[in-house]
JSON list of C-alpha atoms in Angstrom, two decimals:
[
{"chain": "A", "resi": 1471, "resn": "UNK", "atom": "CA", "xyz": [-54.46, -58.25, 54.73]},
{"chain": "A", "resi": 1472, "resn": "UNK", "atom": "CA", "xyz": [-55.33, -55.17, 52.72]},
{"chain": "A", "resi": 1473, "resn": "UNK", "atom": "CA", "xyz": [-51.69, -54.16, 52.56]},
{"chain": "A", "resi": 1474, "resn": "UNK", "atom": "CA", "xyz": [-51.99, -51.21, 50.22]},
{"chain": "A", "resi": 1475, "resn": "UNK", "atom": "CA", "xyz": [-54.96, -49.72, 52.11]},
{"chain": "A", "resi": 1476, "resn": "UNK", "atom": "CA", "xyz": [-53.28, -49.85, 55.52]},
{"chain": "A", "resi": 1477, "resn": "UNK", "atom": "CA", "xyz": [-49.74, -49.05, 54.46]},
{"chain": "A", "resi": 1478, "resn": "UNK", "atom": "CA", "xyz": [-48.14, -45.62, 54.08]},
{"chain": "A", "resi": 1479, "resn": "UNK", "atom": "CA", "xyz": [-46.12, -45.46, 50.86]},
{"chain": "A", "resi": 1480, "resn": "UNK", "atom": "CA", "xyz": [-42.81, -43.65, 51.40]},
{"chain": "A", "resi": 1481, "resn": "UNK", "atom": "CA", "xyz": [-41.19, -42.51, 48.16]},
{"chain": "A", "resi": 1482, "resn": "UNK", "atom": "CA", "xyz": [-38.38, -39.97, 48.49]},
{"chain": "A", "resi": 1483, "resn": "UNK", "atom": "CA", "xyz": [-36.30, -40.69, 45.40]},
{"chain": "A", "resi": 1484, "resn": "UNK", "atom": "CA", "xyz": [-34.89, -37.82, 43.33]},
{"chain": "A", "resi": 1485, "resn": "UNK", "atom": "CA", "xyz": [-37.17, -38.31, 40.32]},
{"chain": "A", "resi": 1486, "resn": "UNK", "atom": "CA", "xyz": [-40.36, -39.11, 42.24]},
{"chain": "A", "resi": 1487, "resn": "UNK", "atom": "CA", "xyz": [-42.11, -35.75, 41.77]},
{"chain": "A", "resi": 1488, "resn": "UNK", "atom": "CA", "xyz": [-41.32, -35.48, 38.05]},
{"chain": "A", "resi": 1489, "resn": "UNK", "atom": "CA", "xyz": [-42.19, -39.13, 37.48]},
{"chain": "A", "resi": 1490, "resn": "UNK", "atom": "CA", "xyz": [-45.53, -38.64, 39.24]},
{"chain": "A", "resi": 1491, "resn": "UNK", "atom": "CA", "xyz": [-46.44, -35.83, 36.85]},
{"chain": "A", "resi": 1492, "resn": "UNK", "atom": "CA", "xyz": [-45.60, -37.98, 33.83]},
{"chain": "A", "resi": 1493, "resn": "UNK", "atom": "CA", "xyz": [-47.58, -40.94, 35.17]},
{"chain": "A", "resi": 1494, "resn": "UNK", "atom": "CA", "xyz": [-50.62, -38.80, 35.98]},
{"chain": "A", "resi": 1495, "resn": "UNK", "atom": "CA", "xyz": [-50.49, -37.35, 32.45]},
{"chain": "A", "resi": 1496, "resn": "UNK", "atom": "CA", "xyz": [-50.32, -40.83, 30.94]},
{"chain": "A", "resi": 1497, "resn": "UNK", "atom": "CA", "xyz": [-53.11, -42.19, 33.15]},
{"chain": "A", "resi": 1498, "resn": "UNK", "atom": "CA", "xyz": [-55.46, -39.46, 31.99]},
{"chain": "A", "resi": 1499, "resn": "UNK", "atom": "CA", "xyz": [-54.84, -40.49, 28.38]},
{"chain": "A", "resi": 1500, "resn": "UNK", "atom": "CA", "xyz": [-54.90, -44.27, 28.60]},
{"chain": "A", "resi": 1501, "resn": "UNK", "atom": "CA", "xyz": [-57.66, -45.86, 26.48]},
{"chain": "A", "resi": 1502, "resn": "UNK", "atom": "CA", "xyz": [-60.28, -47.87, 28.34]},
{"chain": "A", "resi": 1503, "resn": "UNK", "atom": "CA", "xyz": [-59.01, -51.21, 27.00]},
{"chain": "A", "resi": 1504, "resn": "UNK", "atom": "CA", "xyz": [-55.67, -50.72, 28.79]},
{"chain": "A", "resi": 1505, "resn": "UNK", "atom": "CA", "xyz": [-56.04, -52.34, 32.21]},
{"chain": "A", "resi": 1506, "resn": "UNK", "atom": "CA", "xyz": [-53.69, -52.57, 35.21]},
{"chain": "A", "resi": 1507, "resn": "UNK", "atom": "CA", "xyz": [-53.31, -56.34, 34.65]},
{"chain": "A", "resi": 1508, "resn": "UNK", "atom": "CA", "xyz": [-52.32, -55.71, 31.03]},
{"chain": "A", "resi": 1509, "resn": "UNK", "atom": "CA", "xyz": [-49.72, -53.19, 32.16]},
{"chain": "A", "resi": 1510, "resn": "UNK", "atom": "CA", "xyz": [-48.34, -55.64, 34.72]},
{"chain": "A", "resi": 1511, "resn": "UNK", "atom": "CA", "xyz": [-47.94, -58.23, 31.97]},
{"chain": "A", "resi": 1512, "resn": "UNK", "atom": "CA", "xyz": [-46.27, -55.59, 29.79]},
{"chain": "A", "resi": 1513, "resn": "UNK", "atom": "CA", "xyz": [-43.78, -54.91, 32.56]},
{"chain": "A", "resi": 1514, "resn": "UNK", "atom": "CA", "xyz": [-42.84, -58.60, 32.70]},
{"chain": "A", "resi": 1515, "resn": "UNK", "atom": "CA", "xyz": [-42.52, -58.63, 28.90]},
{"chain": "A", "resi": 1516, "resn": "UNK", "atom": "CA", "xyz": [-40.12, -55.69, 29.16]},
{"chain": "A", "resi": 1517, "resn": "UNK", "atom": "CA", "xyz": [-37.94, -57.69, 31.54]},
{"chain": "A", "resi": 1518, "resn": "UNK", "atom": "CA", "xyz": [-37.97, -60.61, 29.07]},
{"chain": "A", "resi": 1519, "resn": "UNK", "atom": "CA", "xyz": [-36.82, -58.20, 26.34]},
{"chain": "A", "resi": 1520, "resn": "UNK", "atom": "CA", "xyz": [-33.99, -56.98, 28.57]},
{"chain": "A", "resi": 1521, "resn": "UNK", "atom": "CA", "xyz": [-32.93, -60.54, 29.33]},
{"chain": "A", "resi": 1522, "resn": "UNK", "atom": "CA", "xyz": [-33.00, -61.43, 25.62]},
{"chain": "A", "resi": 1523, "resn": "UNK", "atom": "CA", "xyz": [-30.98, -58.35, 24.66]},
{"chain": "A", "resi": 1524, "resn": "UNK", "atom": "CA", "xyz": [-28.31, -59.11, 27.21]},
{"chain": "A", "resi": 1525, "resn": "UNK", "atom": "CA", "xyz": [-28.14, -62.79, 26.26]},
{"chain": "A", "resi": 1526, "resn": "UNK", "atom": "CA", "xyz": [-27.88, -61.94, 22.55]},
{"chain": "A", "resi": 1527, "resn": "UNK", "atom": "CA", "xyz": [-24.99, -59.55, 23.25]},
{"chain": "A", "resi": 1528, "resn": "UNK", "atom": "CA", "xyz": [-22.78, -62.63, 23.08]},
{"chain": "A", "resi": 1529, "resn": "UNK", "atom": "CA", "xyz": [-23.45, -62.54, 19.32]},
{"chain": "A", "resi": 1530, "resn": "UNK", "atom": "CA", "xyz": [-23.07, -58.79, 18.79]},
{"chain": "A", "resi": 1531, "resn": "UNK", "atom": "CA", "xyz": [-23.01, -55.79, 21.12]},
{"chain": "A", "resi": 1532, "resn": "UNK", "atom": "CA", "xyz": [-25.76, -54.09, 19.07]},
{"chain": "A", "resi": 1533, "resn": "UNK", "atom": "CA", "xyz": [-28.27, -56.42, 20.75]},
{"chain": "A", "resi": 1534, "resn": "UNK", "atom": "CA", "xyz": [-27.75, -54.41, 23.93]},
{"chain": "A", "resi": 1535, "resn": "UNK", "atom": "CA", "xyz": [-30.11, -51.80, 22.44]},
{"chain": "A", "resi": 1536, "resn": "UNK", "atom": "CA", "xyz": [-32.89, -54.37, 22.87]},
{"chain": "A", "resi": 1537, "resn": "UNK", "atom": "CA", "xyz": [-32.01, -54.55, 26.56]},
{"chain": "A", "resi": 1538, "resn": "UNK", "atom": "CA", "xyz": [-32.34, -50.77, 26.82]},
{"chain": "A", "resi": 1539, "resn": "UNK", "atom": "CA", "xyz": [-35.73, -50.83, 25.05]},
{"chain": "A", "resi": 1540, "resn": "UNK", "atom": "CA", "xyz": [-36.74, -53.53, 27.52]},
{"chain": "A", "resi": 1541, "resn": "UNK", "atom": "CA", "xyz": [-35.96, -51.24, 30.45]},
{"chain": "A", "resi": 1542, "resn": "UNK", "atom": "CA", "xyz": [-38.26, -48.55, 29.01]},
{"chain": "A", "resi": 1543, "resn": "UNK", "atom": "CA", "xyz": [-41.08, -51.04, 28.43]},
{"chain": "A", "resi": 1544, "resn": "UNK", "atom": "CA", "xyz": [-40.60, -52.52, 31.89]},
{"chain": "A", "resi": 1545, "resn": "UNK", "atom": "CA", "xyz": [-40.68, -49.07, 33.50]},
{"chain": "A", "resi": 1546, "resn": "UNK", "atom": "CA", "xyz": [-43.88, -48.19, 31.66]},
{"chain": "A", "resi": 1547, "resn": "UNK", "atom": "CA", "xyz": [-45.71, -51.37, 32.66]},
{"chain": "A", "resi": 1548, "resn": "UNK", "atom": "CA", "xyz": [-44.42, -51.54, 36.23]},
{"chain": "A", "resi": 1549, "resn": "UNK", "atom": "CA", "xyz": [-44.97, -47.86, 37.02]},
{"chain": "A", "resi": 1550, "resn": "UNK", "atom": "CA", "xyz": [-48.33, -47.51, 35.30]},
{"chain": "A", "resi": 1551, "resn": "UNK", "atom": "CA", "xyz": [-50.24, -50.56, 36.58]},
{"chain": "A", "resi": 1552, "resn": "UNK", "atom": "CA", "xyz": [-50.79, -49.34, 40.13]},
{"chain": "A", "resi": 1553, "resn": "UNK", "atom": "CA", "xyz": [-50.97, -45.71, 39.05]},
{"chain": "A", "resi": 1554, "resn": "UNK", "atom": "CA", "xyz": [-53.77, -46.46, 36.59]},
{"chain": "A", "resi": 1555, "resn": "UNK", "atom": "CA", "xyz": [-55.69, -48.51, 39.16]},
{"chain": "A", "resi": 1556, "resn": "UNK", "atom": "CA", "xyz": [-55.53, -45.65, 41.66]},
{"chain": "A", "resi": 1557, "resn": "UNK", "atom": "CA", "xyz": [-56.38, -43.06, 38.98]},
{"chain": "A", "resi": 1558, "resn": "UNK", "atom": "CA", "xyz": [-59.50, -45.00, 37.94]},
{"chain": "A", "resi": 1559, "resn": "UNK", "atom": "CA", "xyz": [-60.29, -45.94, 41.56]},
{"chain": "A", "resi": 1560, "resn": "UNK", "atom": "CA", "xyz": [-60.42, -49.63, 40.73]},
{"chain": "A", "resi": 1561, "resn": "UNK", "atom": "CA", "xyz": [-57.79, -50.79, 43.22]},
{"chain": "A", "resi": 1562, "resn": "UNK", "atom": "CA", "xyz": [-57.79, -54.38, 44.43]},
{"chain": "A", "resi": 1563, "resn": "UNK", "atom": "CA", "xyz": [-55.42, -53.90, 47.38]},
{"chain": "A", "resi": 1564, "resn": "UNK", "atom": "CA", "xyz": [-54.56, -57.47, 48.37]},
{"chain": "A", "resi": 1565, "resn": "UNK", "atom": "CA", "xyz": [-54.60, -58.84, 44.82]},
{"chain": "A", "resi": 1566, "resn": "UNK", "atom": "CA", "xyz": [-52.62, -55.90, 43.46]},
{"chain": "A", "resi": 1567, "resn": "UNK", "atom": "CA", "xyz": [-50.04, -56.04, 46.24]},
{"chain": "A", "resi": 1568, "resn": "UNK", "atom": "CA", "xyz": [-49.50, -59.77, 45.78]},
{"chain": "A", "resi": 1569, "resn": "UNK", "atom": "CA", "xyz": [-49.38, -59.85, 41.97]},
{"chain": "A", "resi": 1570, "resn": "UNK", "atom": "CA", "xyz": [-47.36, -56.65, 41.57]},
{"chain": "A", "resi": 1571, "resn": "UNK", "atom": "CA", "xyz": [-44.60, -57.63, 43.98]},
{"chain": "A", "resi": 1572, "resn": "UNK", "atom": "CA", "xyz": [-44.53, -61.22, 42.79]},
{"chain": "A", "resi": 1573, "resn": "UNK", "atom": "CA", "xyz": [-43.90, -59.89, 39.28]},
{"chain": "A", "resi": 1574, "resn": "UNK", "atom": "CA", "xyz": [-41.29, -57.50, 40.68]},
{"chain": "A", "resi": 1575, "resn": "UNK", "atom": "CA", "xyz": [-39.32, -60.48, 41.97]},
{"chain": "A", "resi": 1576, "resn": "UNK", "atom": "CA", "xyz": [-39.54, -62.24, 38.61]},
{"chain": "A", "resi": 1577, "resn": "UNK", "atom": "CA", "xyz": [-38.56, -59.18, 36.56]},
{"chain": "A", "resi": 1578, "resn": "UNK", "atom": "CA", "xyz": [-35.63, -58.39, 38.86]},
{"chain": "A", "resi": 1579, "resn": "UNK", "atom": "CA", "xyz": [-34.34, -61.95, 38.50]},
{"chain": "A", "resi": 1580, "resn": "UNK", "atom": "CA", "xyz": [-34.72, -61.85, 34.70]},
{"chain": "A", "resi": 1581, "resn": "UNK", "atom": "CA", "xyz": [-32.84, -58.57, 34.38]},
{"chain": "A", "resi": 1582, "resn": "UNK", "atom": "CA", "xyz": [-30.00, -59.57, 36.70]},
{"chain": "A", "resi": 1583, "resn": "UNK", "atom": "CA", "xyz": [-29.67, -63.04, 35.15]},
{"chain": "A", "resi": 1584, "resn": "UNK", "atom": "CA", "xyz": [-29.56, -61.34, 31.77]},
{"chain": "A", "resi": 1585, "resn": "UNK", "atom": "CA", "xyz": [-26.63, -59.16, 32.84]},
{"chain": "A", "resi": 1586, "resn": "UNK", "atom": "CA", "xyz": [-24.88, -62.31, 34.04]},
{"chain": "A", "resi": 1587, "resn": "UNK", "atom": "CA", "xyz": [-25.20, -63.95, 30.61]},
{"chain": "A", "resi": 1588, "resn": "UNK", "atom": "CA", "xyz": [-23.27, -61.14, 28.92]},
{"chain": "A", "resi": 1589, "resn": "UNK", "atom": "CA", "xyz": [-19.53, -61.24, 28.25]},
{"chain": "A", "resi": 1590, "resn": "UNK", "atom": "CA", "xyz": [-19.16, -58.11, 30.41]},
{"chain": "A", "resi": 1591, "resn": "UNK", "atom": "CA", "xyz": [-20.17, -59.29, 33.90]},
{"chain": "A", "resi": 1592, "resn": "UNK", "atom": "CA", "xyz": [-19.79, -62.76, 35.44]},
{"chain": "A", "resi": 1593, "resn": "UNK", "atom": "CA", "xyz": [-22.82, -64.59, 36.81]},
{"chain": "A", "resi": 1594, "resn": "UNK", "atom": "CA", "xyz": [-21.16, -64.98, 40.22]},
{"chain": "A", "resi": 1595, "resn": "UNK", "atom": "CA", "xyz": [-20.94, -61.22, 40.63]},
{"chain": "A", "resi": 1596, "resn": "UNK", "atom": "CA", "xyz": [-24.50, -60.47, 39.50]},
{"chain": "A", "resi": 1597, "resn": "UNK", "atom": "CA", "xyz": [-25.78, -63.04, 42.00]},
{"chain": "A", "resi": 1598, "resn": "UNK", "atom": "CA", "xyz": [-24.30, -60.87, 44.75]},
{"chain": "A", "resi": 1599, "resn": "UNK", "atom": "CA", "xyz": [-26.27, -57.90, 43.40]},
{"chain": "A", "resi": 1600, "resn": "UNK", "atom": "CA", "xyz": [-29.45, -59.99, 43.10]},
{"chain": "A", "resi": 1601, "resn": "UNK", "atom": "CA", "xyz": [-29.19, -61.20, 46.69]},
{"chain": "A", "resi": 1602, "resn": "UNK", "atom": "CA", "xyz": [-28.64, -57.63, 47.89]},
{"chain": "A", "resi": 1603, "resn": "UNK", "atom": "CA", "xyz": [-31.68, -56.33, 45.99]},
{"chain": "A", "resi": 1604, "resn": "UNK", "atom": "CA", "xyz": [-33.94, -59.15, 47.18]},
{"chain": "A", "resi": 1605, "resn": "UNK", "atom": "CA", "xyz": [-32.80, -58.71, 50.79]},
{"chain": "A", "resi": 1606, "resn": "UNK", "atom": "CA", "xyz": [-33.71, -55.03, 50.64]},
{"chain": "A", "resi": 1607, "resn": "UNK", "atom": "CA", "xyz": [-37.04, -55.95, 49.04]},
{"chain": "A", "resi": 1608, "resn": "UNK", "atom": "CA", "xyz": [-37.73, -58.39, 51.87]},
{"chain": "A", "resi": 1609, "resn": "UNK", "atom": "CA", "xyz": [-37.02, -55.59, 54.35]},
{"chain": "A", "resi": 1610, "resn": "UNK", "atom": "CA", "xyz": [-39.51, -53.33, 52.57]},
{"chain": "A", "resi": 1611, "resn": "UNK", "atom": "CA", "xyz": [-42.22, -56.00, 52.65]},
{"chain": "A", "resi": 1612, "resn": "UNK", "atom": "CA", "xyz": [-41.58, -56.82, 56.32]},
{"chain": "A", "resi": 1613, "resn": "UNK", "atom": "CA", "xyz": [-41.64, -53.14, 57.25]},
{"chain": "A", "resi": 1614, "resn": "UNK", "atom": "CA", "xyz": [-44.99, -52.78, 55.50]},
{"chain": "A", "resi": 1615, "resn": "UNK", "atom": "CA", "xyz": [-46.32, -55.53, 57.77]},
{"chain": "A", "resi": 1616, "resn": "UNK", "atom": "CA", "xyz": [-44.83, -54.53, 61.12]},
{"chain": "A", "resi": 1617, "resn": "UNK", "atom": "CA", "xyz": [-44.63, -50.72, 60.76]},
{"chain": "A", "resi": 1618, "resn": "UNK", "atom": "CA", "xyz": [-47.32, -49.98, 58.21]},
{"chain": "A", "resi": 1619, "resn": "UNK", "atom": "CA", "xyz": [-44.69, -48.21, 56.07]},
{"chain": "A", "resi": 1620, "resn": "UNK", "atom": "CA", "xyz": [-43.81, -49.36, 52.57]},
{"chain": "A", "resi": 1621, "resn": "UNK", "atom": "CA", "xyz": [-40.48, -47.77, 51.71]},
{"chain": "A", "resi": 1622, "resn": "UNK", "atom": "CA", "xyz": [-39.97, -47.38, 47.96]},
{"chain": "A", "resi": 1623, "resn": "UNK", "atom": "CA", "xyz": [-36.61, -45.59, 48.01]},
{"chain": "A", "resi": 1624, "resn": "UNK", "atom": "CA", "xyz": [-33.29, -45.67, 49.81]},
{"chain": "A", "resi": 1625, "resn": "UNK", "atom": "CA", "xyz": [-30.53, -43.02, 49.70]},
{"chain": "A", "resi": 1626, "resn": "UNK", "atom": "CA", "xyz": [-32.82, -40.84, 47.53]},
{"chain": "A", "resi": 1627, "resn": "UNK", "atom": "CA", "xyz": [-32.95, -43.57, 44.87]},
{"chain": "A", "resi": 1628, "resn": "UNK", "atom": "CA", "xyz": [-35.72, -45.94, 43.85]},
{"chain": "A", "resi": 1629, "resn": "UNK", "atom": "CA", "xyz": [-36.48, -48.36, 41.02]},
{"chain": "A", "resi": 1630, "resn": "UNK", "atom": "CA", "xyz": [-36.52, -45.62, 38.36]},
{"chain": "A", "resi": 1631, "resn": "UNK", "atom": "CA", "xyz": [-33.10, -44.30, 39.35]},
{"chain": "A", "resi": 1632, "resn": "UNK", "atom": "CA", "xyz": [-31.80, -47.88, 39.37]},
{"chain": "A", "resi": 1633, "resn": "UNK", "atom": "CA", "xyz": [-33.10, -48.38, 35.82]},
{"chain": "A", "resi": 1634, "resn": "UNK", "atom": "CA", "xyz": [-31.24, -45.25, 34.69]},
{"chain": "A", "resi": 1635, "resn": "UNK", "atom": "CA", "xyz": [-28.10, -46.60, 36.36]},
{"chain": "A", "resi": 1636, "resn": "UNK", "atom": "CA", "xyz": [-28.45, -49.92, 34.56]},
{"chain": "A", "resi": 1637, "resn": "UNK", "atom": "CA", "xyz": [-29.13, -48.22, 31.23]},
{"chain": "A", "resi": 1638, "resn": "UNK", "atom": "CA", "xyz": [-25.95, -46.21, 31.77]},
{"chain": "A", "resi": 1639, "resn": "UNK", "atom": "CA", "xyz": [-24.09, -49.43, 32.55]},
{"chain": "A", "resi": 1640, "resn": "UNK", "atom": "CA", "xyz": [-25.41, -50.99, 29.34]},
{"chain": "A", "resi": 1641, "resn": "UNK", "atom": "CA", "xyz": [-24.30, -48.01, 27.27]},
{"chain": "A", "resi": 1642, "resn": "UNK", "atom": "CA", "xyz": [-20.84, -48.24, 28.82]},
{"chain": "A", "resi": 1643, "resn": "UNK", "atom": "CA", "xyz": [-20.73, -51.92, 27.84]},
{"chain": "A", "resi": 1644, "resn": "UNK", "atom": "CA", "xyz": [-21.13, -50.86, 24.22]},
{"chain": "A", "resi": 1645, "resn": "UNK", "atom": "CA", "xyz": [-18.59, -48.05, 24.55]},
{"chain": "A", "resi": 1646, "resn": "UNK", "atom": "CA", "xyz": [-15.85, -49.94, 26.41]},
{"chain": "A", "resi": 1647, "resn": "UNK", "atom": "CA", "xyz": [-16.45, -53.47, 25.15]},
{"chain": "A", "resi": 1648, "resn": "UNK", "atom": "CA", "xyz": [-15.76, -56.79, 26.85]},
{"chain": "A", "resi": 1649, "resn": "UNK", "atom": "CA", "xyz": [-12.45, -58.27, 27.94]},
{"chain": "A", "resi": 1650, "resn": "UNK", "atom": "CA", "xyz": [-10.02, -58.09, 30.87]},
{"chain": "A", "resi": 1651, "resn": "UNK", "atom": "CA", "xyz": [-9.71, -54.75, 32.62]},
{"chain": "A", "resi": 1652, "resn": "UNK", "atom": "CA", "xyz": [-7.08, -53.21, 34.85]},
{"chain": "A", "resi": 1653, "resn": "UNK", "atom": "CA", "xyz": [-7.65, -55.99, 37.36]},
{"chain": "A", "resi": 1654, "resn": "UNK", "atom": "CA", "xyz": [-7.07, -58.89, 34.98]},
{"chain": "A", "resi": 1655, "resn": "UNK", "atom": "CA", "xyz": [-9.89, -61.42, 34.84]},
{"chain": "A", "resi": 1656, "resn": "UNK", "atom": "CA", "xyz": [-12.05, -59.14, 37.03]},
{"chain": "A", "resi": 1657, "resn": "UNK", "atom": "CA", "xyz": [-13.46, -56.42, 34.80]},
{"chain": "A", "resi": 1658, "resn": "UNK", "atom": "CA", "xyz": [-14.47, -52.93, 35.79]},
{"chain": "A", "resi": 1659, "resn": "UNK", "atom": "CA", "xyz": [-18.08, -53.97, 35.18]},
{"chain": "A", "resi": 1660, "resn": "UNK", "atom": "CA", "xyz": [-17.66, -56.80, 37.71]},
{"chain": "A", "resi": 1661, "resn": "UNK", "atom": "CA", "xyz": [-16.37, -54.32, 40.29]},
{"chain": "A", "resi": 1662, "resn": "UNK", "atom": "CA", "xyz": [-19.22, -51.88, 39.62]},
{"chain": "A", "resi": 1663, "resn": "UNK", "atom": "CA", "xyz": [-21.99, -54.49, 39.86]},
{"chain": "A", "resi": 1664, "resn": "UNK", "atom": "CA", "xyz": [-20.35, -56.10, 42.87]},
{"chain": "A", "resi": 1665, "resn": "UNK", "atom": "CA", "xyz": [-20.13, -52.72, 44.62]},
{"chain": "A", "resi": 1666, "resn": "UNK", "atom": "CA", "xyz": [-23.85, -52.15, 44.02]},
{"chain": "A", "resi": 1667, "resn": "UNK", "atom": "CA", "xyz": [-24.58, -55.57, 45.55]},
{"chain": "A", "resi": 1668, "resn": "UNK", "atom": "CA", "xyz": [-22.42, -54.80, 48.58]},
{"chain": "A", "resi": 1669, "resn": "UNK", "atom": "CA", "xyz": [-24.16, -51.44, 49.03]},
{"chain": "A", "resi": 1670, "resn": "UNK", "atom": "CA", "xyz": [-27.60, -53.07, 48.90]},
{"chain": "A", "resi": 1671, "resn": "UNK", "atom": "CA", "xyz": [-26.59, -55.66, 51.50]},
{"chain": "A", "resi": 1672, "resn": "UNK", "atom": "CA", "xyz": [-25.19, -52.93, 53.74]},
{"chain": "A", "resi": 1673, "resn": "UNK", "atom": "CA", "xyz": [-28.43, -50.96, 53.44]},
{"chain": "A", "resi": 1674, "resn": "UNK", "atom": "CA", "xyz": [-30.37, -54.10, 54.39]},
{"chain": "A", "resi": 1675, "resn": "UNK", "atom": "CA", "xyz": [-28.30, -54.58, 57.54]},
{"chain": "A", "resi": 1676, "resn": "UNK", "atom": "CA", "xyz": [-28.52, -50.92, 58.55]},
{"chain": "A", "resi": 1677, "resn": "UNK", "atom": "CA", "xyz": [-32.26, -50.70, 57.91]},
{"chain": "A", "resi": 1678, "resn": "UNK", "atom": "CA", "xyz": [-32.85, -53.94, 59.79]},
{"chain": "A", "resi": 1679, "resn": "UNK", "atom": "CA", "xyz": [-31.06, -52.55, 62.85]},
{"chain": "A", "resi": 1680, "resn": "UNK", "atom": "CA", "xyz": [-32.97, -49.26, 62.65]},
{"chain": "A", "resi": 1681, "resn": "UNK", "atom": "CA", "xyz": [-36.34, -50.98, 62.26]},
{"chain": "A", "resi": 1682, "resn": "UNK", "atom": "CA", "xyz": [-35.55, -53.43, 65.05]},
{"chain": "A", "resi": 1683, "resn": "UNK", "atom": "CA", "xyz": [-34.80, -50.57, 67.42]},
{"chain": "A", "resi": 1684, "resn": "UNK", "atom": "CA", "xyz": [-38.01, -48.77, 66.47]},
{"chain": "A", "resi": 1685, "resn": "UNK", "atom": "CA", "xyz": [-40.03, -51.90, 67.15]},
{"chain": "A", "resi": 1686, "resn": "UNK", "atom": "CA", "xyz": [-38.28, -52.55, 70.45]},
{"chain": "A", "resi": 1687, "resn": "UNK", "atom": "CA", "xyz": [-39.01, -48.99, 71.67]},
{"chain": "A", "resi": 1688, "resn": "UNK", "atom": "CA", "xyz": [-42.62, -49.20, 70.48]},
{"chain": "A", "resi": 1689, "resn": "UNK", "atom": "CA", "xyz": [-43.27, -52.50, 72.25]},
{"chain": "A", "resi": 1690, "resn": "UNK", "atom": "CA", "xyz": [-41.63, -51.34, 75.50]},
{"chain": "A", "resi": 1691, "resn": "UNK", "atom": "CA", "xyz": [-44.17, -48.51, 75.55]}
]
């Protein structure tokens, strides 16, 4: 299926318009040797950097700066690969859709696992957040198939806003440090990440109900 050709991309996050201007500016200045596949690989490398920075924070909190650099690299690669392909009119819809979203799953897992390796958030809690994110991703992919709509944002937030949120979380890790919080063994970071996971799961349930109703009405007609 030529998913990207037949699917309407819905992107209503707060930073979408400003981000689009930046990406268009960058696309116009990319040298010819920079290809969409290279940018996709760079995005995965950025996630590896983030994972490494988080894991190394067990040695010293200064390593968290590597995690932040990783977020920037991952944003650049992940946001630019499809943008550059469309700018140069060299899209490969089925290939691009499959590779891009396969890499999205891998990079998400690397980043979330990385957070779980830190002394700030437990792995059990980050698994809740990972499940919530992947459930919402599954909803987006299913909606692209059954509705022809690929939703890239929820509650006016998309992947870029989420990266800013995680960068802010990482900075707060350096500011506040590790150790028990007001809730004993459960730190404030655990509560924050767990709340994000619960919100993502709730969005998945709500969006599933809404989409199910739309499909039921459509098929009755």
